Coordinates of C-alpha atoms and ligand atoms in Angstrom, one line a residue:
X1 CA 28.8 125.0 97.3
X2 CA 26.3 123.9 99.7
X3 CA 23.2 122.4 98.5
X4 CA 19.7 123.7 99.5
X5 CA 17.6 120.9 98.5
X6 CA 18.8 117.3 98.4
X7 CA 18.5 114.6 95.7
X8 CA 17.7 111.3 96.7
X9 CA 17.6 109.2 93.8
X10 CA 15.3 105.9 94.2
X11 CA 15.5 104.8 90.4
X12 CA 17.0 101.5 91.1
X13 CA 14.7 100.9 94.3
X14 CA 11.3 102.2 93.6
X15 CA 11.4 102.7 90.1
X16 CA 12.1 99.0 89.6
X17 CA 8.8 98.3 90.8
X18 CA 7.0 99.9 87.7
X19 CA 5.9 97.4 85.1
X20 CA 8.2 96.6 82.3
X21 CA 11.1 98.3 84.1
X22 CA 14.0 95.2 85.0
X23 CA 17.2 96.2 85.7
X24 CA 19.9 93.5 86.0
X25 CA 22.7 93.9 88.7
X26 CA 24.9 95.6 86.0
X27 CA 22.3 97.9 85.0
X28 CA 21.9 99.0 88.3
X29 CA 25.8 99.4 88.6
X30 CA 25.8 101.6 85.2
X31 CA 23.1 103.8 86.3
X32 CA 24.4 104.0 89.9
X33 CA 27.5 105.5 88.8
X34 CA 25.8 108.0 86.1
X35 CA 23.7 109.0 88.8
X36 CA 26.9 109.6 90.8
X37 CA 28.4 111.5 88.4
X38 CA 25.1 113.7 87.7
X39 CA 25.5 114.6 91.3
X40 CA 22.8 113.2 93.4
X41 CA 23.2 113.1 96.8
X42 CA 21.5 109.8 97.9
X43 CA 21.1 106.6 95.5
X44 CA 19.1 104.5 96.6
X45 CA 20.2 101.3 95.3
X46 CA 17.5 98.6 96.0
X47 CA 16.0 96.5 99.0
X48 CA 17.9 93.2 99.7
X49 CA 15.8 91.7 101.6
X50 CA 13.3 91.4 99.2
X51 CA 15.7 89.6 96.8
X52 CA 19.0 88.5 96.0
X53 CA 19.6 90.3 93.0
X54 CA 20.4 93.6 95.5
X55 CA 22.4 91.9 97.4
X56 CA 24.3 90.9 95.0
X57 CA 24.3 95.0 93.6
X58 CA 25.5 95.9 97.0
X59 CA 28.1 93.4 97.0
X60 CA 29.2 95.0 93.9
X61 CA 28.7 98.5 94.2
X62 CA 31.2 98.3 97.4
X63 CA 34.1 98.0 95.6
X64 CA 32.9 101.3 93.3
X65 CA 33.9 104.8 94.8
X66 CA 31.3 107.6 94.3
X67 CA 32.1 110.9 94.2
X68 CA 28.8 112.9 95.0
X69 CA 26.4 110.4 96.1
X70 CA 26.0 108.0 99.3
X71 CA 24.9 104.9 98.5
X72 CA 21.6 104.0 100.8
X73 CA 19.9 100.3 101.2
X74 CA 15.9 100.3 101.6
X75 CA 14.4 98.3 103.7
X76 CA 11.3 97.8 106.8
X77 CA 11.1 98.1 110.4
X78 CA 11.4 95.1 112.2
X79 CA 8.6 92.8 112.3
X80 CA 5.7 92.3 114.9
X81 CA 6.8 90.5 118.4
X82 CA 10.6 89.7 117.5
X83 CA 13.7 91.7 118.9
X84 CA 15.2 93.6 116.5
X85 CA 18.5 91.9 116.2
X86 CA 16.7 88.7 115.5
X87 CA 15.3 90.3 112.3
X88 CA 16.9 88.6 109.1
X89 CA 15.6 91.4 107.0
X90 CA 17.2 94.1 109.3
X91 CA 20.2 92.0 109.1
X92 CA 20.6 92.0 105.4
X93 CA 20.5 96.0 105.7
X94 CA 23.4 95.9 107.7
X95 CA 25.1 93.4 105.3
X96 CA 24.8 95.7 103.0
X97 CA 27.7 98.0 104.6
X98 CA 26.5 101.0 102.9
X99 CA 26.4 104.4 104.7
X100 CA 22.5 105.2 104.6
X101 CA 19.7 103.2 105.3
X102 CA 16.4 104.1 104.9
X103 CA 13.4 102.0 106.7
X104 CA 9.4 102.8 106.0
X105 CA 7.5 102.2 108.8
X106 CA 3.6 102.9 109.4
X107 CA 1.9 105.9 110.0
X108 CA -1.5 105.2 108.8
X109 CA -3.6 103.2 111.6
X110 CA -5.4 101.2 108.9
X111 CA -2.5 100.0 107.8
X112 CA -1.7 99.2 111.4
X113 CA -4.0 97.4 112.7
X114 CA -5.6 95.9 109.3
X115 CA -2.4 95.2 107.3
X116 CA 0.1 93.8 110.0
X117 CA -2.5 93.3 112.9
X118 CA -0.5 95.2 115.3
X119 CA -1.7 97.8 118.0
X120 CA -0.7 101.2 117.6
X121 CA 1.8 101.0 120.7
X122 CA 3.4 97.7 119.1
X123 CA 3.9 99.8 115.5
X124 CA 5.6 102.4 117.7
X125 CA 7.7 100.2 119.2
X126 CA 8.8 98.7 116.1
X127 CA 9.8 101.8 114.5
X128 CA 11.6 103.0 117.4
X129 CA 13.6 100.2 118.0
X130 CA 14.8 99.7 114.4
X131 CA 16.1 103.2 114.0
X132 CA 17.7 102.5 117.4
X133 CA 19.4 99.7 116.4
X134 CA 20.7 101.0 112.9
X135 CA 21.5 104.0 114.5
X136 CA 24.1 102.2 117.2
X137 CA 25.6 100.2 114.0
X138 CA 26.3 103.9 112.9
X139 CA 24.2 104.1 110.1
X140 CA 22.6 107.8 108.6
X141 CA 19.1 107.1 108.8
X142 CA 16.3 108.1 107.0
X143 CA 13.0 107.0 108.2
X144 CA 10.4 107.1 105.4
X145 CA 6.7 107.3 106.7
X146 CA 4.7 105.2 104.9
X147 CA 1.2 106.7 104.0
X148 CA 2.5 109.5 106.1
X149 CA -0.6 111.9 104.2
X150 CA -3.6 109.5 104.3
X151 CA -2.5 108.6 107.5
X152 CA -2.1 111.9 109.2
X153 CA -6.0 113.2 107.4
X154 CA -7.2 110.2 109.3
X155 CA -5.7 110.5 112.2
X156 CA -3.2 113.3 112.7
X157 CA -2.7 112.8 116.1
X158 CA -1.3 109.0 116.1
X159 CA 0.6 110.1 112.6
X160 CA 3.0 112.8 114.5
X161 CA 3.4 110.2 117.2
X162 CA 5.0 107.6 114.7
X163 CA 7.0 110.8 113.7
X164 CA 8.1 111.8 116.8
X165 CA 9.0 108.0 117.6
X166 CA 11.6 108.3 114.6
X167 CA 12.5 111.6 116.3
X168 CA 13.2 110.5 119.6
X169 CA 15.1 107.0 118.4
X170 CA 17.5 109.0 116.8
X171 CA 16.3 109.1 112.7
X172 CA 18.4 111.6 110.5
X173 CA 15.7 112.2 108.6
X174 CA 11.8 111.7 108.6
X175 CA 10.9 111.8 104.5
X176 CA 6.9 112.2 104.6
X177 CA 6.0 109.7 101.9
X178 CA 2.4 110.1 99.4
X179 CA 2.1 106.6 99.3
X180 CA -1.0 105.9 97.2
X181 CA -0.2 109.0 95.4
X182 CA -3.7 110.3 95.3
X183 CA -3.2 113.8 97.6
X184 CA -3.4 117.6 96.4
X185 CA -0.5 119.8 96.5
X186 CA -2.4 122.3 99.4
X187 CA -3.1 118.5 101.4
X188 CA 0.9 117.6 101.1
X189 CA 1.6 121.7 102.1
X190 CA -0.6 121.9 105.1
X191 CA 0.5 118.7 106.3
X192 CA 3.8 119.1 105.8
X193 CA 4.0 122.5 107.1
X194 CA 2.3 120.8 110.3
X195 CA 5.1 117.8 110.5
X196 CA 7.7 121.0 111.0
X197 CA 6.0 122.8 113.6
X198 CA 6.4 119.9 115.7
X199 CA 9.6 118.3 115.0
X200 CA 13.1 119.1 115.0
X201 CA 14.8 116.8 112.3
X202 CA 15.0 117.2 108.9
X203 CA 12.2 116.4 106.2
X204 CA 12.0 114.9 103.0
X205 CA 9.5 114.5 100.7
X206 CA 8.6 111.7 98.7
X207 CA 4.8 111.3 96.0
X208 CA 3.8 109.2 93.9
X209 CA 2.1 110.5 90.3
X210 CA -1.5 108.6 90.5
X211 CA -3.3 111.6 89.8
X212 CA -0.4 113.0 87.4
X213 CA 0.9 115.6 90.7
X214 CA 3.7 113.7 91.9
X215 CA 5.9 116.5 90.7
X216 CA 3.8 119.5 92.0
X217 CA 3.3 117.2 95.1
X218 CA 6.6 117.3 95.7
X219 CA 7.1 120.9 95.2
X220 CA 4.5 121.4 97.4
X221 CA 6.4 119.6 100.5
X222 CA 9.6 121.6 99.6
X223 CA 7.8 124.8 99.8
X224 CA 6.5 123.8 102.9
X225 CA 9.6 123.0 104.7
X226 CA 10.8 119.9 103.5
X227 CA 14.6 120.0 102.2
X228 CA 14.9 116.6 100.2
X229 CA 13.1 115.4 97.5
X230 CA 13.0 111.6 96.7
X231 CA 11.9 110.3 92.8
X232 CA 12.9 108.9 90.2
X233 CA 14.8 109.1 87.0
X234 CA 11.8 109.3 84.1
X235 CA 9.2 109.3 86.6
X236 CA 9.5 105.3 86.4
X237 CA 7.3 103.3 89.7
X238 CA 5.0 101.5 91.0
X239 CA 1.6 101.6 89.0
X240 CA 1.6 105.5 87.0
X241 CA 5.2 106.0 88.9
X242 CA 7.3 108.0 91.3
X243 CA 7.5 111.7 91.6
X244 CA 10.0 112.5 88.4
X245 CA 12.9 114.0 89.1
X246 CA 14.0 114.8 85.7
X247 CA 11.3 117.6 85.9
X248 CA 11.7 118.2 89.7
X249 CA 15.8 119.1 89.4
X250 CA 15.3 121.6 86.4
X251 CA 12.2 122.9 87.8
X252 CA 13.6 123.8 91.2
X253 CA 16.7 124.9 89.6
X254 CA 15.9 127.5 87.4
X255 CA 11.8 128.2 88.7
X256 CA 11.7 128.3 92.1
X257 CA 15.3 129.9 92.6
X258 CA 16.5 126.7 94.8
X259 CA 20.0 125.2 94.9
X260 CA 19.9 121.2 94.2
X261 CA 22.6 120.2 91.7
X262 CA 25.6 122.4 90.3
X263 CA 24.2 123.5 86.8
X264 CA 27.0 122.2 84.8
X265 CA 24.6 118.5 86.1
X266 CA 21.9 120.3 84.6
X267 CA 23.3 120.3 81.3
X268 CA 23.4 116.7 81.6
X269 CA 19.5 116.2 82.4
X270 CA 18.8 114.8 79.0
X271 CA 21.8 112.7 78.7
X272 CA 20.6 110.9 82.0
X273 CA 17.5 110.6 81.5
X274 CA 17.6 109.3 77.9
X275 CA 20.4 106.7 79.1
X276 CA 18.2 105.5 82.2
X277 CA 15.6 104.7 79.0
X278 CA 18.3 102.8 77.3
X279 CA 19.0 100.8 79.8
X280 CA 15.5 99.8 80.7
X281 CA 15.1 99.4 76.7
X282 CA 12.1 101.9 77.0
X283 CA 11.6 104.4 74.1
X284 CA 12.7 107.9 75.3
X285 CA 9.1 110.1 75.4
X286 CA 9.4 112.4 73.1
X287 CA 6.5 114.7 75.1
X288 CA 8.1 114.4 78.6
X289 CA 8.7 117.7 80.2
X290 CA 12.1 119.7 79.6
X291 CA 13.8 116.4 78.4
X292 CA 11.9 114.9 76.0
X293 CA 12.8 115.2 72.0
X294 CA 9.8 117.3 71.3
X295 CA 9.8 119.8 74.5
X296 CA 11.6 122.4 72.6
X297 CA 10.4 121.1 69.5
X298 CA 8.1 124.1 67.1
X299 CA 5.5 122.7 64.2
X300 CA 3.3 125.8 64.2
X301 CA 3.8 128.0 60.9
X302 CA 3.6 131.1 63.4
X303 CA 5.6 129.9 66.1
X304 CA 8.4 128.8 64.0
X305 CA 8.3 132.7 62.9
X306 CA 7.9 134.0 66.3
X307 CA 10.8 131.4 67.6
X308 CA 13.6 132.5 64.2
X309 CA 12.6 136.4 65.9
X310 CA 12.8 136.0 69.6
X311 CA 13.1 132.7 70.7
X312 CA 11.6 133.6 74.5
X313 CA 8.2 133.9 72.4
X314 CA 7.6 130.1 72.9
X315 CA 10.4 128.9 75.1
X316 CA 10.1 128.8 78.7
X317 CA 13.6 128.6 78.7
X318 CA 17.2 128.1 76.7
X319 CA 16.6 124.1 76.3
X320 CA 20.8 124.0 75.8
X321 CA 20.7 124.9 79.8
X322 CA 19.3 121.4 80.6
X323 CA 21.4 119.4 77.4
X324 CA 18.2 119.6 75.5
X325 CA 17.8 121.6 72.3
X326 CA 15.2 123.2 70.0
X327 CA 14.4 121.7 67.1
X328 CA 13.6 123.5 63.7
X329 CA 15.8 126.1 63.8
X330 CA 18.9 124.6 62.1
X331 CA 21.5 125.2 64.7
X332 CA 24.0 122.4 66.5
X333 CA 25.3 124.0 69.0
X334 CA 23.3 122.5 72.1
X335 CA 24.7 119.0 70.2
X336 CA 28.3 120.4 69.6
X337 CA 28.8 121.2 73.4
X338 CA 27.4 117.6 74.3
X339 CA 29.5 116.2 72.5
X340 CA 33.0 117.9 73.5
X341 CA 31.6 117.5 77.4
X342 CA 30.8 113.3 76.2
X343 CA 34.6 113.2 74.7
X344 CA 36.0 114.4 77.8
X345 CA 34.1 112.1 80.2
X346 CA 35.9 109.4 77.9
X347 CA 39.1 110.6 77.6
X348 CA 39.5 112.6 74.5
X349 CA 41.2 116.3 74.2
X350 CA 38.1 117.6 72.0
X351 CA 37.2 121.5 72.5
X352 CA 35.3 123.6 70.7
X353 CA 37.8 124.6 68.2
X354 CA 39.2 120.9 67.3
X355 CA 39.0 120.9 63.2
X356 CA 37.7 117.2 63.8
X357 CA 34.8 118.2 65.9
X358 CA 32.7 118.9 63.0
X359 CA 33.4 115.8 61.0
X360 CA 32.8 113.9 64.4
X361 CA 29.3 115.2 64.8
X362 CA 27.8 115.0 61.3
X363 CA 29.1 111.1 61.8
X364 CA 27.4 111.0 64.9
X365 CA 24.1 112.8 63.1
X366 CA 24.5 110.3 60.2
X367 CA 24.3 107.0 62.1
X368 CA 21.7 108.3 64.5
X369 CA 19.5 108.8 61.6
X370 CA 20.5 105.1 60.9
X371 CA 18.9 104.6 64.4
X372 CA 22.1 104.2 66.8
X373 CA 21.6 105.5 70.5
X374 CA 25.0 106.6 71.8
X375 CA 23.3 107.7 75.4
X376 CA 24.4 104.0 76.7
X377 CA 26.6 103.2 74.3
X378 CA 30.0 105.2 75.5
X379 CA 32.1 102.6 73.8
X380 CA 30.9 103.2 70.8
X381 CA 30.7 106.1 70.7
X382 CA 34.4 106.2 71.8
X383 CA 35.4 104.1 68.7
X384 CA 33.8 107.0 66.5
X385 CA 35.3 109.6 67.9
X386 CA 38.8 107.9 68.0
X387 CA 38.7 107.2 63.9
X388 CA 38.0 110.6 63.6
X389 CA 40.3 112.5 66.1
X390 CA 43.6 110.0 65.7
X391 CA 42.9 108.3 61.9
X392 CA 43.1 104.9 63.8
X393 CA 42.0 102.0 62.4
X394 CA 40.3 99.0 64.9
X395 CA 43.4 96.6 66.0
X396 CA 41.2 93.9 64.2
X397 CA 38.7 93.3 61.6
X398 CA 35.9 90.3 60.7
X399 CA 36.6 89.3 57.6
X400 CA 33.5 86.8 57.5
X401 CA 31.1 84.3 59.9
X402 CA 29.0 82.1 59.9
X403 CA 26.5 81.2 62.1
X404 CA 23.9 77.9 62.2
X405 CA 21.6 76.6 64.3
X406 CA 20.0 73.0 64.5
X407 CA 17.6 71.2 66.7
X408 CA 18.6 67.3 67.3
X409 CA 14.9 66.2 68.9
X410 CA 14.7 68.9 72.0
X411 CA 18.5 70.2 71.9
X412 CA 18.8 73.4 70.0
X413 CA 22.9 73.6 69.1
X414 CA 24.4 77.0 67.9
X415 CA 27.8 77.0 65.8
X416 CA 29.3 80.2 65.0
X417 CA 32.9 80.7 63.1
X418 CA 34.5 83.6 62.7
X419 CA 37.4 84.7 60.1
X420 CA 39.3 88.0 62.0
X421 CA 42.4 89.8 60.6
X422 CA 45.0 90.7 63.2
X423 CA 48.6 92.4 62.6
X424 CA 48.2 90.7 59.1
X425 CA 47.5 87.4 60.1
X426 CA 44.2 85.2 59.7
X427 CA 42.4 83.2 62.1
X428 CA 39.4 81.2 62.1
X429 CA 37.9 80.1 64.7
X430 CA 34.7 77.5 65.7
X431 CA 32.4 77.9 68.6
X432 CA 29.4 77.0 70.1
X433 CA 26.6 78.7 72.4
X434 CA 23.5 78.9 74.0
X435 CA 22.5 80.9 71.0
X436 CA 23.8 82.3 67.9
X437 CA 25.1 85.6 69.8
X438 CA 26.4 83.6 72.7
X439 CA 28.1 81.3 70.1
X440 CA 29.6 84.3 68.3
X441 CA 30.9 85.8 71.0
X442 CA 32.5 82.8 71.9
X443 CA 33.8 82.2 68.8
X444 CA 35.1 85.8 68.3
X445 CA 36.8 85.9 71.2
X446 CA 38.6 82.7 70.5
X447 CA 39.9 84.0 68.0
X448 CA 41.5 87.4 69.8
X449 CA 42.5 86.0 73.3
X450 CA 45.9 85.2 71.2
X451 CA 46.5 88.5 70.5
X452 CA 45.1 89.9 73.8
X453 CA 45.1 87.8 76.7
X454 CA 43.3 91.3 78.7
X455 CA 40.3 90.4 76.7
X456 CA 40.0 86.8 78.8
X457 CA 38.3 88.5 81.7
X458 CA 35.7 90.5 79.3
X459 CA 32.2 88.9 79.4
X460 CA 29.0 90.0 77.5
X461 CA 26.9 90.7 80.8
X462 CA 23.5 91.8 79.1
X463 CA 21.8 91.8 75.2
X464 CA 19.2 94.0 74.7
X465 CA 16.9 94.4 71.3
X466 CA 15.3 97.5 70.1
X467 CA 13.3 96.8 66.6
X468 CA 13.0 100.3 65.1
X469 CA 10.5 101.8 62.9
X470 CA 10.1 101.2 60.0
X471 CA 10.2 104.2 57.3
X472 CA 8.9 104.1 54.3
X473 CA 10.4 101.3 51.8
X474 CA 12.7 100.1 54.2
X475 CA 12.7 96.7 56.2
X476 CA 12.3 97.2 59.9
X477 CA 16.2 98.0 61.6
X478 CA 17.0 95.8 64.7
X479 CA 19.6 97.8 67.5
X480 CA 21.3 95.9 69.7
X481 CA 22.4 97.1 73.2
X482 CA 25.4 95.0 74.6
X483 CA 26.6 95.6 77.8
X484 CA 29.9 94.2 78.7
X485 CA 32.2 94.0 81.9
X486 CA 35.5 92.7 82.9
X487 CA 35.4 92.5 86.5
X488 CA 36.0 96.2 87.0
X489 CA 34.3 98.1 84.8
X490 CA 31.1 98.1 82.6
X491 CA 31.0 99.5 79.5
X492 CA 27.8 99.5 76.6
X493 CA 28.2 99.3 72.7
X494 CA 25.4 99.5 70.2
X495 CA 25.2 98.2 66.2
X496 CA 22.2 98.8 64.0
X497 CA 21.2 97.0 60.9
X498 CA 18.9 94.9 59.0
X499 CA 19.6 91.7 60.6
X500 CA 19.8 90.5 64.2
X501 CA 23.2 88.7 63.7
X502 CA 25.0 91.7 61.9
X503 CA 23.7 94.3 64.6
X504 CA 25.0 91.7 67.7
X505 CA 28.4 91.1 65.8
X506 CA 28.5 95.5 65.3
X507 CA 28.2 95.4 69.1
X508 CA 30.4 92.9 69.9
X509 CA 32.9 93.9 67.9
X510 CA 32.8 97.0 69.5
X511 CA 33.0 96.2 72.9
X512 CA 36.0 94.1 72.1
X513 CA 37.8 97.0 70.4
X514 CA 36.9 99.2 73.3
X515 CA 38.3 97.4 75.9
X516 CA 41.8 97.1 74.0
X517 CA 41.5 101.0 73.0
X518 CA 41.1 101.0 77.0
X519 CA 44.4 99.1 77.6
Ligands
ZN601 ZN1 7.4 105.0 96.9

């Protein structure tokens, strides 16, 4: 099935630029390929000229295969009064060997001639020779036009000329970007029904939410002609954000009638978007549109009556259709279904009518009221469902630790030892770390490399901490976020409880008893 609308996915581009969002290079590699298997089109994977962490992402993400999405790396035109092939930052695209690049260039003349003090002709030049050159290295490319609204209300007539310089040099696609964010949906429809009049190639869209329109702004430009839409996961960007996609995919899908993603992707909306939250250890918004834990949520005496009658009274929609799922009425189907699509993704023969399934989800329900997150935390949640589904037991178990730290003047030392169990055999091991986690880890692994030489290559690649709240008479809980890789693959476990230590050693644990369960 052909798609109408396209998805280009800049979460790990622009989306990193919005305060408190870091991703490390295996973040970006775990979103990457859950964005892939959503079934995005474009991901946009990050700028690496502006720093070595995405170079080191594309050098990565090469070695991945992606099924639906083509992997594009962000970048400028060349700079003022050097040749194009002298450009280090037009080089690095290149090094990047993936199959799309996509280059912003100016249209707005203020930006021209006050930001890089060029002359209008010069800012031509420099967008048409860039496409040009990216284009002989056969490169798809998408040309993003910068300020392509403010630019065009203050000039139109220099605005379609940068356009038509992309045009002419050979662009794949011209993506007519709301820069400051601060246009109206009939602005981004008028001009964008003018940028189609007078070119040829294909259109995108991409908006930015400063006045909370992004979404609508986006809309707008499809209506009008354009046939991509660029955003990000959560709405996540630069200052208030990027134009969300999480509401523009569902929205286009079943409002406005247009193809974008198969709907079994749709059923997955939630999943995404709550992982991508993980990931960037944000809390999931419970009052973000269609996906957020409250969206199909009913307080109201009378609307909880209405809903148990007719649940159209106050439901724009089925939320099961996007993976969410009303709350109040008492019914676990939209979470049954998650979880038996979840367990396939990982391997398991679960359908609806497996006898286990219903043990397997009241666990689940149990220890996310304890506060796990299984959204990023497959392994885990792979361990649960194994214990359940094949009564097996974890090929080893932590008998004890111990764990100290000491400062000798201005040298902090961490000692950790653990006591595991193993085919019926005992072994203790000493370690020491950069920290008490690091120092476990170490020590742990000690202690099972005997065993299970596979687990040599398995490193702890990122530790994140989630204190949650408190309810009432209990001690804050502490959730811990391990993600771990061994060269191939990357993989996330989770442990909750009172203390830091115990939660990291849960997670650990887990991601160790994954990667064996893996083989
Ligand atoms: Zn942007």
């Amino acid at each position: 099935m052909k798609s109408e609308i396209e998805i280009y996915d800049t979460t790990l581009r622009d989306g990193s630029q919005g305060e408190g969002i870091n991703f490390s290079v295996i973040d970006k590699l775990r979103i990457a390929e859950k964005l892939d298997a959503f079934g995005v089109h474009y991901i946009e994977g990050g700028w690496p000229g502006s720093n070595p962490k995405d170079i080191e992402f594309f050098a990565e993400a090469r070695r991945k295969k992606f099924r639906n999405a083509r992997l594009a790396a962000f970048g400028s035109t060349r700079r003022k009064g050097i040749a194009v092939e002298k450009d280090d930052q037009v080089r690095l695209l290149l090094e990047a060997e993936t199959p799309v690049i996509t280059i912003y260039g100016k249209t707005w003349l203020l930006h021209v001639k006050e930001v890089l003090r060029a002359t209008p002709d010069e800012n031509l030049g420099m967008i048409g020779d860039t496409i040009r050159f990216l284009k002989d290295n056969g490169r798809f490319v998408i040309y993003d036009a910068e300020h392509a609204f403010d630019g065009y209300k203050h000039d139109p007539e220099y605005a379609l000329a940068t356009w038509q310089a992309a045009e002419k040099a050979g662009a794949d696609l011209i993506a007519l970007c709301d820069t400051n964010g601060g246009s109206l949906p009939a602005e981004i429809s008028a001009i964008t029904a003018g940028a189609r009049r007078n070119l040829i190639v294909k259109l995108g869209i991409h908006t930015h939410n400063d006045i909370g329109l992004g979404v609508a702004n986006a809309l707008a430009g499809l209506d009008a002609g354009a046939m991509h839409v660029q955003g990000t996961i959560n709405g996540y960007g630069e200052r208030t954000g990027n134009c969300n996609l999480t509401s523009v995919i569902p929205t286009l899908a079943l409002k406005v009638g247009k193809r974008c993603l198969p709907d079994s992707a749709l059923r997955k909306l939630k999943e995404v978007s709550q992982f991508v939250d993980e990931i960037a250890n944000i809390r999931h918004d419970p009052r973000q549109p269609w996906v957020g834990e409250a969206a199909f949520a009913h307080k109201g005496g009378t609307h909880v009556n209405a809903v148990q009658k007719v649940v159209q009274s106050y439901e724009h929609i089925d939320p099961a259709r996007i993976g969410n799922a009303r709350r109040v009425l008492v019914s676990d189907l939209a979470g049954r279904s998650n979880i038996v699509m979840k367990a396939h993704e990982l391997g398991f023969d679960l359908g609806n009518d497996t006898p286990e399934l219903r043990e397997i989800l009241s666990r689940i329900k149990k220890l996310e009221h304890e506060g796990y997150e299984f959204e990023a935390a497959e392994g885990s949640l792979a361990l649960v469902i194994r214990k359940i589904l094949k009564h097996q037991e974890a090929p080893f178990k932590i008998e004890g630790f111990h764990v100290s730290i000491r400062r000798d003047r201005s040298i902090a030392v961490c000692q950790a030892s653990v006591k595991v169990l193993v085919d019926g055999v005992t072994e203790h091991t000493i370690a020491e770390g950069d920290g008490p986690v690091n120092a476990l880890d170490q020590a742990l692994r000690n202690a099972l490399v005997n065993f299970y030489p596979q687990l040599k290559k398995v490193r702890l690649a990122d530790y994140k901490v989630r204190i949650l709240d408190s309810t009432s008479g209990t001690s804050a809980r502490t959730r811990v976020l391990i993600e771990s890789t061994d060269g191939k693959e990357e993989w996330g476990t989770v442990g909750v409880h009172d203390n830091i230590i115990e939660a990291s050693l849960q997670a650990l644990s887990d991601s160790l008893e994954y990667r064996l369960m893996k083989k």
